[in-house]
Tab-separated table of C-alpha atoms in Angstrom:
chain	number	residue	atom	x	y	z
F	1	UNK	CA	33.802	37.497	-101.436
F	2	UNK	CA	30.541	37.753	-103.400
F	3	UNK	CA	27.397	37.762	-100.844
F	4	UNK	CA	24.430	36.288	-102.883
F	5	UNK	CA	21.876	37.336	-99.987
F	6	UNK	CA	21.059	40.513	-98.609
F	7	UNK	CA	23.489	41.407	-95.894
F	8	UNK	CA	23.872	44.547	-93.835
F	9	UNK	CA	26.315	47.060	-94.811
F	10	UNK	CA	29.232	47.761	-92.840
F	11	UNK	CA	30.851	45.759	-90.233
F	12	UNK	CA	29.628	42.245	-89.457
F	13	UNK	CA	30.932	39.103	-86.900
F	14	UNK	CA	29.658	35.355	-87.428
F	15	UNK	CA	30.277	32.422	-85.203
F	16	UNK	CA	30.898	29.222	-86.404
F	17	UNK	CA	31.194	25.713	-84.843
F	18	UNK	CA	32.101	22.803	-85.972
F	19	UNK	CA	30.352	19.231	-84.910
F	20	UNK	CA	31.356	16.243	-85.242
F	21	UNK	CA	28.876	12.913	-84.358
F	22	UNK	CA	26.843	16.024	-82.566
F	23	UNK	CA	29.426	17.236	-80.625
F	24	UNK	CA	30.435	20.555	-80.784
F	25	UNK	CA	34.326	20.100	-81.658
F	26	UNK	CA	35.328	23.465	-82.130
F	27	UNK	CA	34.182	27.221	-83.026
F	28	UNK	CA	35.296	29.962	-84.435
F	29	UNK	CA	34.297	33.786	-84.638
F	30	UNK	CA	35.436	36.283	-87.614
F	31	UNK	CA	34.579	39.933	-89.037
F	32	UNK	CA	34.286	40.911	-92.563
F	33	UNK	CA	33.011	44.350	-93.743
F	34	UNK	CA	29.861	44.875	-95.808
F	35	UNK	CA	29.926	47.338	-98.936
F	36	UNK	CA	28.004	48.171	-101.893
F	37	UNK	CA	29.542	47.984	-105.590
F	38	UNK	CA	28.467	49.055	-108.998
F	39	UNK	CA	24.994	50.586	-109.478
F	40	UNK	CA	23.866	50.454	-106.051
F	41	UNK	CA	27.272	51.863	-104.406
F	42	UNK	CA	26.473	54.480	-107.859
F	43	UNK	CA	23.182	55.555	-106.801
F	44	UNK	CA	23.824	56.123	-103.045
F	45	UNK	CA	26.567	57.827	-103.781
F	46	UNK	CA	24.747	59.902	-106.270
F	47	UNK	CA	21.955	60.259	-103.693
F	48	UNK	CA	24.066	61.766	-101.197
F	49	UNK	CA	26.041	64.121	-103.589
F	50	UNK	CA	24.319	65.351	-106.102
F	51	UNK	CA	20.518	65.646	-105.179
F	52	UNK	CA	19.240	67.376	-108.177
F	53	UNK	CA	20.996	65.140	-110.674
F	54	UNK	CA	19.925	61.929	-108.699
F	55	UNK	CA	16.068	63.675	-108.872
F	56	UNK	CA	16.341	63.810	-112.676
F	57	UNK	CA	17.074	60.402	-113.305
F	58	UNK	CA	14.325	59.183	-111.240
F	59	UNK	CA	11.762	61.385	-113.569
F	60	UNK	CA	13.556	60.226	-116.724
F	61	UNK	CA	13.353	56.449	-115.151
F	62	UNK	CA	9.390	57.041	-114.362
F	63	UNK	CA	8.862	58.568	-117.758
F	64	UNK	CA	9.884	56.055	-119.418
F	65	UNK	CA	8.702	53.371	-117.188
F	66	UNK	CA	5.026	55.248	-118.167
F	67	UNK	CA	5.432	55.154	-121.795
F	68	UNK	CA	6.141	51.163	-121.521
F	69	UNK	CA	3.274	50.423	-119.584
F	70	UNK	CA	1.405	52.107	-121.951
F	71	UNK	CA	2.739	50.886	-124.642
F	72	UNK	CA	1.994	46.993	-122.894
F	73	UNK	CA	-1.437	48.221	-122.152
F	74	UNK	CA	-2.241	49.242	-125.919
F	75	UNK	CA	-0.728	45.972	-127.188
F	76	UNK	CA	-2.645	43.650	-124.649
F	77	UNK	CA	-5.993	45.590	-125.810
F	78	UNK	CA	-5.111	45.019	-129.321
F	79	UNK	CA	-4.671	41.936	-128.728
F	80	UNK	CA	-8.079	41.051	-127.531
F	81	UNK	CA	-9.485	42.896	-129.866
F	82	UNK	CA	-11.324	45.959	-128.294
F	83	UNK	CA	-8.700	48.228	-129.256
F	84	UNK	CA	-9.104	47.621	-133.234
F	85	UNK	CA	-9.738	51.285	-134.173
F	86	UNK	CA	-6.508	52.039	-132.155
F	87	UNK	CA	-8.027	54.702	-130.466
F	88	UNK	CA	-10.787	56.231	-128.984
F	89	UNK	CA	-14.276	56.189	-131.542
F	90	UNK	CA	-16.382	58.852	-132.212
F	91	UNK	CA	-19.767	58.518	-133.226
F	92	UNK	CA	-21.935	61.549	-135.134
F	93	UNK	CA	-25.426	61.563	-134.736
C-alpha cells in the first residue's frame, strides 16, 4: 500500500474502531512495516555506502542549482529593464 503522508519508517501498529449511532461496536489493532522506495530508498542507501560518491552529487546538484538561479536572476533583471547592457557598465572619464 501507497502511504500519501509522511509516515515513520519501520514498524508501525494502528487501532481502529468502529461506531455505529456513537457506539463503539468494535476495534481492531494491526502492524504494517514502513520502507522507503525509489530515489529516497536510492539516496540513503547511497548515503550510507558510498560517502564520497553521495558527496559528489550533492556539489554537482548545488552547481547546477547556482547556475539556474543565476540564470533566473539575469532574466528577471532583463526583464525590468536595468540589465539592458547585459552586464556590468563601464564608464571612462
Amino acid at each position: 500500500m501507497k502511504l500519501t503522508f509522511v509516515y515513520p519508517a519501520g514498524e508501525n501498529s494502528s487501532n481502529g474502531t468502529r461506531r455505529k449511532s456513537g457506539k463503539v461496536v468494535g476495534s481492531q489493532e494491526g502492524s504494517f512495516t514502513v520502507r522507503s522506495e525509489g530515489l529516497v530508498y536510492w539516496l540513503r542507501l547511497l548515503s550510507g555506502t558510498n560517502d564520497p560518491v553521495y558527496g559528489g552529487l550533492a556539489v554537482i546538484i548545488a552547481l547546477f542549482a547556482g547556475v539556474a538561479i543565476g540564470m533566473v536572476f539575469s532574466w528577471i533583471d532583463c526583464i525590468l529593464g536595468k540589465g539592458a547592457t547585459g552586464g556590468v557598465e563601464t564608464h571612462a572619464h
